[in-house]
mmCIF file of C-alpha atoms in Angstrom:
data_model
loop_
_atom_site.group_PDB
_atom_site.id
_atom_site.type_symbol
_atom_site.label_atom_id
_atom_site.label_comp_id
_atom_site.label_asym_id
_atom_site.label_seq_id
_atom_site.Cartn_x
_atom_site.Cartn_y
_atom_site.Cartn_z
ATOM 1 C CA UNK G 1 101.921 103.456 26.837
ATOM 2 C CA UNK G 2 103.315 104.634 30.254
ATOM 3 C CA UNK G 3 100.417 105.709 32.218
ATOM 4 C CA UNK G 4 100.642 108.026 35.375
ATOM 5 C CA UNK G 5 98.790 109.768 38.240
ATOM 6 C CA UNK G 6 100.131 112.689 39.148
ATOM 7 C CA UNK G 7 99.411 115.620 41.292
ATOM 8 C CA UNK G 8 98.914 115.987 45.257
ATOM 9 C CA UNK G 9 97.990 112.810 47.303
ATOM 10 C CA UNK G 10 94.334 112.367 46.690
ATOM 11 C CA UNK G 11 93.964 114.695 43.667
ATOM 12 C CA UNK G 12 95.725 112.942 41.280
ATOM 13 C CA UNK G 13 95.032 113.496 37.820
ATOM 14 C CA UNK G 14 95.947 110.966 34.820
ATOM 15 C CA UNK G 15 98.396 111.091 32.226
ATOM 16 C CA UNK G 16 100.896 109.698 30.078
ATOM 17 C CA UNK G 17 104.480 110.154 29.427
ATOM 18 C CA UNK G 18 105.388 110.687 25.954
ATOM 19 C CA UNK G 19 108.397 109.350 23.404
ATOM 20 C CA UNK G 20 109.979 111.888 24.094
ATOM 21 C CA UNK G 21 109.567 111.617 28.227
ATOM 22 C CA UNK G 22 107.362 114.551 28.593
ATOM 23 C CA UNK G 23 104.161 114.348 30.615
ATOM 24 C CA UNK G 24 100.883 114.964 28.754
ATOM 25 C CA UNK G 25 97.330 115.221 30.857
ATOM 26 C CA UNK G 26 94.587 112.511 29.835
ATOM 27 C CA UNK G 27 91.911 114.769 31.177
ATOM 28 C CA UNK G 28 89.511 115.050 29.736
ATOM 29 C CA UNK G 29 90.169 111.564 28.186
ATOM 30 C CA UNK G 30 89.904 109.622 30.766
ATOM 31 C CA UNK G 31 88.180 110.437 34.757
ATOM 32 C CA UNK G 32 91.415 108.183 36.068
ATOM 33 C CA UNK G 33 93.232 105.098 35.629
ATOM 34 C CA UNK G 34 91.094 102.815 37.154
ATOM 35 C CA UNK G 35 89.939 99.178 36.431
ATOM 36 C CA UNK G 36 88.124 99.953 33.871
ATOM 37 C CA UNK G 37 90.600 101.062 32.173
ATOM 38 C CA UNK G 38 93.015 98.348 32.110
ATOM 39 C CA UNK G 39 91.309 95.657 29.873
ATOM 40 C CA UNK G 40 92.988 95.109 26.528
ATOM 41 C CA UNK G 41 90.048 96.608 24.887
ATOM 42 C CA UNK G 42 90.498 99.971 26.721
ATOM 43 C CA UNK G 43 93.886 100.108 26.563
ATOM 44 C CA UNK G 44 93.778 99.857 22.809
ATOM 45 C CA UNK G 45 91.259 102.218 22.414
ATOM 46 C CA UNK G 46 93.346 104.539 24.855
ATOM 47 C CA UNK G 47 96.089 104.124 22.660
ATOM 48 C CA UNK G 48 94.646 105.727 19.709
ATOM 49 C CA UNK G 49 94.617 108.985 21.111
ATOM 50 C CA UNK G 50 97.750 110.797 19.552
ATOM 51 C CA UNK G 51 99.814 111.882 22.728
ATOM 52 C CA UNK G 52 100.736 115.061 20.666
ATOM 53 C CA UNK G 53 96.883 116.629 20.840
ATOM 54 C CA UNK G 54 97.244 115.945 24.185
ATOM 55 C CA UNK G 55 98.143 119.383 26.613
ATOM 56 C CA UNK G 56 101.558 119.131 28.080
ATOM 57 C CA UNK G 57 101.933 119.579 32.274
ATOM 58 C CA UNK G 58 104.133 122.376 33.519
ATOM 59 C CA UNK G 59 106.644 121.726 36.231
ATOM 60 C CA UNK G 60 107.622 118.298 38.173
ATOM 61 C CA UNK G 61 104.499 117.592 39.624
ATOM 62 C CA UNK G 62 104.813 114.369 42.333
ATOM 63 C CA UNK G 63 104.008 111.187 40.784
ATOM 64 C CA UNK G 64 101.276 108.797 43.013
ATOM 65 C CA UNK G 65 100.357 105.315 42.484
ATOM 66 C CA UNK G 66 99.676 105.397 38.569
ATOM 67 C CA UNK G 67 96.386 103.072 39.218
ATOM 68 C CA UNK G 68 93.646 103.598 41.874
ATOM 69 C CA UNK G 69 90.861 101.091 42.812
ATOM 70 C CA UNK G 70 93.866 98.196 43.567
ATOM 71 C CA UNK G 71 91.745 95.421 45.440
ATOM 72 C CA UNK G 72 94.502 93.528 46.688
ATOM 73 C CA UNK G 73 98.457 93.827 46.962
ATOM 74 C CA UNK G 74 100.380 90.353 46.872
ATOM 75 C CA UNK G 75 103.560 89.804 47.420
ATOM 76 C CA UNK G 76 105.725 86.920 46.755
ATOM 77 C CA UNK G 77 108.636 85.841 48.989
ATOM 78 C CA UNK G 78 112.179 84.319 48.251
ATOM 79 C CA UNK G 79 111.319 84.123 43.910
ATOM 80 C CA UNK G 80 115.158 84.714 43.122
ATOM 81 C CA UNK G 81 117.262 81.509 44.369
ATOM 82 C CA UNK G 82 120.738 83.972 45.062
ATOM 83 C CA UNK G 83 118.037 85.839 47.441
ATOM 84 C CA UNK G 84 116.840 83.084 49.261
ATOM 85 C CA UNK G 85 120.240 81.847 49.645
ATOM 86 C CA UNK G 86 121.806 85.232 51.323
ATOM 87 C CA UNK G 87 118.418 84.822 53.933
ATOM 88 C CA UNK G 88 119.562 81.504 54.946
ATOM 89 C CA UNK G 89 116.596 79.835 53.567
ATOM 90 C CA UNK G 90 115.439 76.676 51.363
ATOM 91 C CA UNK G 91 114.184 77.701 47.669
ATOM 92 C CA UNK G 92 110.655 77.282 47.557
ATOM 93 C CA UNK G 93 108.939 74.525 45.521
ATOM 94 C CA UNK G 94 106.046 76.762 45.002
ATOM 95 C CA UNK G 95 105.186 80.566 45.451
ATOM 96 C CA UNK G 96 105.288 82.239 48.894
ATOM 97 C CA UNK G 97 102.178 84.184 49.038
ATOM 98 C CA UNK G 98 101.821 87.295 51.585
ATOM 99 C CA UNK G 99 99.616 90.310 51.462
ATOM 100 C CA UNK G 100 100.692 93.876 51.570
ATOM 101 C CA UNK G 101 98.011 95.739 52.884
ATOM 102 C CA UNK G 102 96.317 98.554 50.576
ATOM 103 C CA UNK G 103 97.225 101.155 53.031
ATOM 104 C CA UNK G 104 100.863 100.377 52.541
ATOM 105 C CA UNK G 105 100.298 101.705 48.977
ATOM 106 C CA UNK G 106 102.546 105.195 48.340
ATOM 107 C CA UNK G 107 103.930 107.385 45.415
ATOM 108 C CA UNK G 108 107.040 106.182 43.752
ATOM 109 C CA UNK G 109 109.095 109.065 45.338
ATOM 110 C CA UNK G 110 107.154 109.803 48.332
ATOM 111 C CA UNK G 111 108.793 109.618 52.161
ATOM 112 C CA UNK G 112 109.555 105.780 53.244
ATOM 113 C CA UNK G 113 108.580 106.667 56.860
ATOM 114 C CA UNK G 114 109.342 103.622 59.361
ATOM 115 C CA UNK G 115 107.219 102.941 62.231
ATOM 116 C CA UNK G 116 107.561 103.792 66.078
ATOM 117 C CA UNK G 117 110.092 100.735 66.829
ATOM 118 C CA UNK G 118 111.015 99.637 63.865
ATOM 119 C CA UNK G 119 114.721 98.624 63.504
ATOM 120 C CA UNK G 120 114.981 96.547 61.192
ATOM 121 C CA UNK G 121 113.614 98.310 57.955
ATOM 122 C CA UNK G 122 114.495 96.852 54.725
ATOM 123 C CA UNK G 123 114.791 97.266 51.058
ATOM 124 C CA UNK G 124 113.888 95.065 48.050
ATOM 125 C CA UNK G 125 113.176 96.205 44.560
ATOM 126 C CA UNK G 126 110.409 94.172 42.754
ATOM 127 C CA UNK G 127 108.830 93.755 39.419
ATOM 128 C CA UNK G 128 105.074 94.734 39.914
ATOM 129 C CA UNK G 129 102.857 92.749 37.827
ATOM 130 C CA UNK G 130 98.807 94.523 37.250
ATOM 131 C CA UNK G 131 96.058 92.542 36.566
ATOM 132 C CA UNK G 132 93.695 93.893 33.892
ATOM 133 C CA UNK G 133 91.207 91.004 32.997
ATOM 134 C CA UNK G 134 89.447 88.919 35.751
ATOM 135 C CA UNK G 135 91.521 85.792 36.179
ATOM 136 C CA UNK G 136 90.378 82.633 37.355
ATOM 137 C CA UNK G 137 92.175 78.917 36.853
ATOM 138 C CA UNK G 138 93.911 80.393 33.693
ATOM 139 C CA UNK G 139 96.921 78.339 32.447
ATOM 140 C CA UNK G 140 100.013 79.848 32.360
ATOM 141 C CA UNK G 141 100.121 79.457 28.786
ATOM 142 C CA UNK G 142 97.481 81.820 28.307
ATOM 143 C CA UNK G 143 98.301 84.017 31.947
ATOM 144 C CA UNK G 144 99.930 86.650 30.498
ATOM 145 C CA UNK G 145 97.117 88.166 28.459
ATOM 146 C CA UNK G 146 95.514 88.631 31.749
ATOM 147 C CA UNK G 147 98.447 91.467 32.498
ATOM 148 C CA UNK G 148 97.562 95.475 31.667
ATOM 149 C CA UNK G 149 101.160 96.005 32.642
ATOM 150 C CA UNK G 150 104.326 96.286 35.075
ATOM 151 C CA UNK G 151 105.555 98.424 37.112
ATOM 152 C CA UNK G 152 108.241 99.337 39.669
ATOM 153 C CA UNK G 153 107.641 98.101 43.682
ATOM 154 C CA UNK G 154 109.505 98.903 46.234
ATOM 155 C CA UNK G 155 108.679 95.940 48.860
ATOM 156 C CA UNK G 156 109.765 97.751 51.971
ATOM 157 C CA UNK G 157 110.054 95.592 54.987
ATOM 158 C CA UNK G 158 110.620 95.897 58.820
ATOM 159 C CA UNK G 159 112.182 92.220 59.268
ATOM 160 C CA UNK G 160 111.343 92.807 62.719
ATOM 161 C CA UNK G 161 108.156 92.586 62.392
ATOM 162 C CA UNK G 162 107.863 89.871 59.902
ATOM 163 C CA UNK G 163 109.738 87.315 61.429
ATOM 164 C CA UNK G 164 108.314 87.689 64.912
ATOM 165 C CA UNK G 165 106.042 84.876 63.436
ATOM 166 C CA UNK G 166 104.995 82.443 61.068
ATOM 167 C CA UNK G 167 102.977 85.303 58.868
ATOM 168 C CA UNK G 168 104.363 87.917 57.332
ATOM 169 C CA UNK G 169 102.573 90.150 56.714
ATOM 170 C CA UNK G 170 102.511 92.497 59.823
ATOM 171 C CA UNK G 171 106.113 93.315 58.609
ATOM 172 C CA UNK G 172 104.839 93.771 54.976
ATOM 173 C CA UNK G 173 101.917 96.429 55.240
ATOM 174 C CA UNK G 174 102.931 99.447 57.074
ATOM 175 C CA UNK G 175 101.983 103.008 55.935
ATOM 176 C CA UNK G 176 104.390 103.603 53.078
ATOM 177 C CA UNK G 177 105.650 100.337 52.752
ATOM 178 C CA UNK G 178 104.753 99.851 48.956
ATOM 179 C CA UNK G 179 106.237 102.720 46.451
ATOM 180 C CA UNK G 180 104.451 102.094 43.096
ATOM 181 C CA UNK G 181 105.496 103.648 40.118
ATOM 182 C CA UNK G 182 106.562 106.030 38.479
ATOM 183 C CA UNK G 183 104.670 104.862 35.741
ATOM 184 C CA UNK G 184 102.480 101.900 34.516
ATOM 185 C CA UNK G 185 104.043 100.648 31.456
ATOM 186 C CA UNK G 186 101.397 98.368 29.454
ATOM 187 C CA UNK G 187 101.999 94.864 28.659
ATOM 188 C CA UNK G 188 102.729 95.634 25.052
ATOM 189 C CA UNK G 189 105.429 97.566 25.526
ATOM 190 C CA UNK G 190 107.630 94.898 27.419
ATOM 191 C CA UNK G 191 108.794 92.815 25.142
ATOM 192 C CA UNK G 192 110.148 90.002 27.467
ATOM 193 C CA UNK G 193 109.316 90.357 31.033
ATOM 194 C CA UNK G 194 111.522 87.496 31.778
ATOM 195 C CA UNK G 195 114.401 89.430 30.613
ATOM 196 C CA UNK G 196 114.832 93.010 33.028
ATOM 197 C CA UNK G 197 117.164 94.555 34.890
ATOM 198 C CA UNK G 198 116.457 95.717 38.358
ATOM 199 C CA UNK G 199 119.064 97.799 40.900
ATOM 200 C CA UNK G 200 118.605 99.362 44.149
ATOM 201 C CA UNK G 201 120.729 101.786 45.714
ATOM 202 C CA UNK G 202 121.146 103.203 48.939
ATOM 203 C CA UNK G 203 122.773 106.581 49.616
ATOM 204 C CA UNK G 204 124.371 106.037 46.175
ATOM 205 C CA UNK G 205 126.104 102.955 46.656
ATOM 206 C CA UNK G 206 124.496 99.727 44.820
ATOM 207 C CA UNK G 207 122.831 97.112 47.235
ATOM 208 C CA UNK G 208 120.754 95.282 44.482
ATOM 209 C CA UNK G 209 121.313 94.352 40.965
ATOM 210 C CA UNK G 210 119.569 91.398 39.010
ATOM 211 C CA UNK G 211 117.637 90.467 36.348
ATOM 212 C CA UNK G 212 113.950 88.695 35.851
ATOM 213 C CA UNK G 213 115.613 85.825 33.978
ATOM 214 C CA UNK G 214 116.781 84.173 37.505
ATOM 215 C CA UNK G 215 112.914 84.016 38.418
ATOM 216 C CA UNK G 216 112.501 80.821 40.422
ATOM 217 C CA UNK G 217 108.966 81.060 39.490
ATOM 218 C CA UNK G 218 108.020 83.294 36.065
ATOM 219 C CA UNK G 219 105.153 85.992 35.706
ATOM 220 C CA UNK G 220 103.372 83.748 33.971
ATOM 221 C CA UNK G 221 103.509 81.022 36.257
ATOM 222 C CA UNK G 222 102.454 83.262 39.436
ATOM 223 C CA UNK G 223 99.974 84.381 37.589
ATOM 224 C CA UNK G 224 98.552 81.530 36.848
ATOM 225 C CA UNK G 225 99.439 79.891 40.041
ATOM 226 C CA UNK G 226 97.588 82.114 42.431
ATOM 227 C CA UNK G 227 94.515 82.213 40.066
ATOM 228 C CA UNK G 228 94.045 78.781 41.602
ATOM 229 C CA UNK G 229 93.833 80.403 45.119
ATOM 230 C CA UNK G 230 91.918 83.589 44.741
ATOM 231 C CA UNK G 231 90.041 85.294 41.765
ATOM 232 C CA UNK G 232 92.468 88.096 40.403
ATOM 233 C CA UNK G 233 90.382 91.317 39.425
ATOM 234 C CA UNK G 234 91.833 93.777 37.073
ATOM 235 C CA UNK G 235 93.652 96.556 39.639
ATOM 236 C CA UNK G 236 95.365 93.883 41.159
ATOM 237 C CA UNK G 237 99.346 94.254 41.596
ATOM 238 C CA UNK G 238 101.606 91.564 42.394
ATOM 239 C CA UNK G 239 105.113 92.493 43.611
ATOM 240 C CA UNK G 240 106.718 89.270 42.359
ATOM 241 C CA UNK G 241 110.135 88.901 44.759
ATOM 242 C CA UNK G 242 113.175 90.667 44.910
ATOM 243 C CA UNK G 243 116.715 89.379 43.479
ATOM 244 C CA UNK G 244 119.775 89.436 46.053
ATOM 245 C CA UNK G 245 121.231 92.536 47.983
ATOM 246 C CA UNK G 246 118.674 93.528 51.065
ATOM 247 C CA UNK G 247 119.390 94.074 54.139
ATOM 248 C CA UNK G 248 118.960 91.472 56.174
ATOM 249 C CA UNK G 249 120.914 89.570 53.706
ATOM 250 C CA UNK G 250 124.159 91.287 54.221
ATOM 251 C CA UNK G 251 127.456 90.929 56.433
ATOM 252 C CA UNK G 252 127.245 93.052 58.751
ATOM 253 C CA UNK G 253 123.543 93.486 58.526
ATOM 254 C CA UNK G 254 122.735 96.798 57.687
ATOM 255 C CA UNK G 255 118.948 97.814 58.234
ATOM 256 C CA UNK G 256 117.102 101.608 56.945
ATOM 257 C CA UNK G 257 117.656 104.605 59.162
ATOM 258 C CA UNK G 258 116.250 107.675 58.925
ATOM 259 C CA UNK G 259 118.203 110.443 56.247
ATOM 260 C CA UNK G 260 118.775 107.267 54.463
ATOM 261 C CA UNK G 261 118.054 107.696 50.124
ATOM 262 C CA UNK G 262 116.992 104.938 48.031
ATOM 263 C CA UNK G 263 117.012 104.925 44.380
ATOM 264 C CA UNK G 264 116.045 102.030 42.314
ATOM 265 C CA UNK G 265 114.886 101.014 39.084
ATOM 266 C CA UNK G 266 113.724 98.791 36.700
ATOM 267 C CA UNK G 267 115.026 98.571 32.692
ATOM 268 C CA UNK G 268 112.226 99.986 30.719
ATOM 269 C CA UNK G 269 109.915 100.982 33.717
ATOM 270 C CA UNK G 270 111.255 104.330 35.233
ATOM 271 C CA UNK G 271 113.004 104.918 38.555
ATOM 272 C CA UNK G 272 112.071 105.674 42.250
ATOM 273 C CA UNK G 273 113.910 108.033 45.122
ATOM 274 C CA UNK G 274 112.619 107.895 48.579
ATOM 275 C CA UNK G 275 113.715 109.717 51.368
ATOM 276 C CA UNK G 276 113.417 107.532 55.000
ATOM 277 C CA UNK G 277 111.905 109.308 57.633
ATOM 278 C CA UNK G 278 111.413 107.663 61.225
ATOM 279 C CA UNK G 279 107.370 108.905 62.697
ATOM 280 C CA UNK G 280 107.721 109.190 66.237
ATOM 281 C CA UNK G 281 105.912 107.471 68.865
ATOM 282 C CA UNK G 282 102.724 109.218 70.152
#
């Protein structure tokens, strides 16, 4: 299933997208896509519902974040090896963890609006990776049955920020720094995860294009890697690093301004646009 919220910010209503691409409401099925929702058992159950008694929805209404109730947002840092060469920096031995803070949290095609001072705003396309079963010290054989599903994240940075020190966070979690979306694809409808193709343009000219399969560190093995660290509760999304082609990576440099249109994607899980804005200082 591809599962959506869509509708103004804060009245969101669920649905699903159809085989055919169409957008059918689940009210009335569901209140929202929550974490309740997301366990295997609820999922399946979800799925018997045949999409074609389901009402279609006039229009193109926005699309938000196609979960509510996320607990945490985790990012990892320098996953793809090509990446972490073009930033200068040593391939990790194990997962770079950082937090994107739930604020940051935006509609798949709403503004990208960069903070007073930022000049340094950045790009990076990401496979999104939900949690719908409490995880705790699961093996990564058994890690992916922990997953409700994947989606598209845009892990917008302002390198500025994040590099100013050791933490990076601060450059991670501004308002509108983490596009989600279009649609939340369930696990069960990807058959490899290891195997997708992500791009990233920016005002129509390609910036990023890669694949999952060059992974220095697999779903699975996040997964089951931060499980270790902190208890993973279904709602969860981790943004799982971005392959080669930001910003800060490239000669000459070339950082997000405002007019500036991103569209990026993800083989199998739909497609974002955002429009930059700059928010003035008060």
């Amino acid at each position: 299933m591809k599962l959506v919220r869509y509708g103004r910010p804060g009245k969101e209503k669920p649905g699903l997208i159809d085989e055919f691409g169409r957008l059918r409401s689940l009210a009335g099925i569901v209140d929202d896509i929550g974490p309740a929702l997301l366990s295997d058992k609820a999922l399946r159950k979800l799925a018997k519902v045949d999409p074609d008694s389901l009402p279609l929805v006039r229009g193109e209404p926005r699309f938000g974040v196609p979960l509510t109730g996320v607990g945490k947002f985790i990012g990892i840092g320098l996953n793809y090896a090509d990446h972490a060469a073009e930033t200068g920096m040593a391939i990790p031995k194990e997962p770079i963890v950082f937090m994107k803070a739930i604020s940051s949290l935006s509609g798949a095609d709403d503004d990208v609006v960069l903070p007073p001072g930022a000049k340094k705003g950045d790009w990076e396309v990401e496979l999104g990776v939900v949690i719908g079963t409490r995880a705790q010290y699961v093996s990564e054989a058994d890690a992916l049955n922990y997953v409700a599903g994947y989606c598209v994240v845009n892990d917008v940075s302002e390198r500025g920020y994040q590099f100013e020190s050791s933490q990076w966070d601060k450059g991670k979690g501004c308002d509108t720094f983490g596009p989600v979306g279009p649609w939340l694809v369930t696990r069960d409808e990807v058959f490899d995860v290891q195997r997708l193709d992500l791009y990233l343009e920016l005002n129509g000219k390609r910036m990023q294009t890669g694949s999952t399969e060059t992974m220095i560190f697999t779903v699975a093995q996040l997964v089951s890697y931060l499980s270790r660290f902190m208890t993973l509760e279904p709602g969860d999304i981790i943004a799982t690093g971005t392959p080669p082609g930001v910003g800060v990576g490239r000669k000459p440099q070339r950082f997000l301004k405002a007019g500036d249109k991103l569209r990026l994607g993800i083989a199998g899980l739909g497609e974002q646009q955002q429009l930059v804005v700059s928010k003035a200082a008060r």
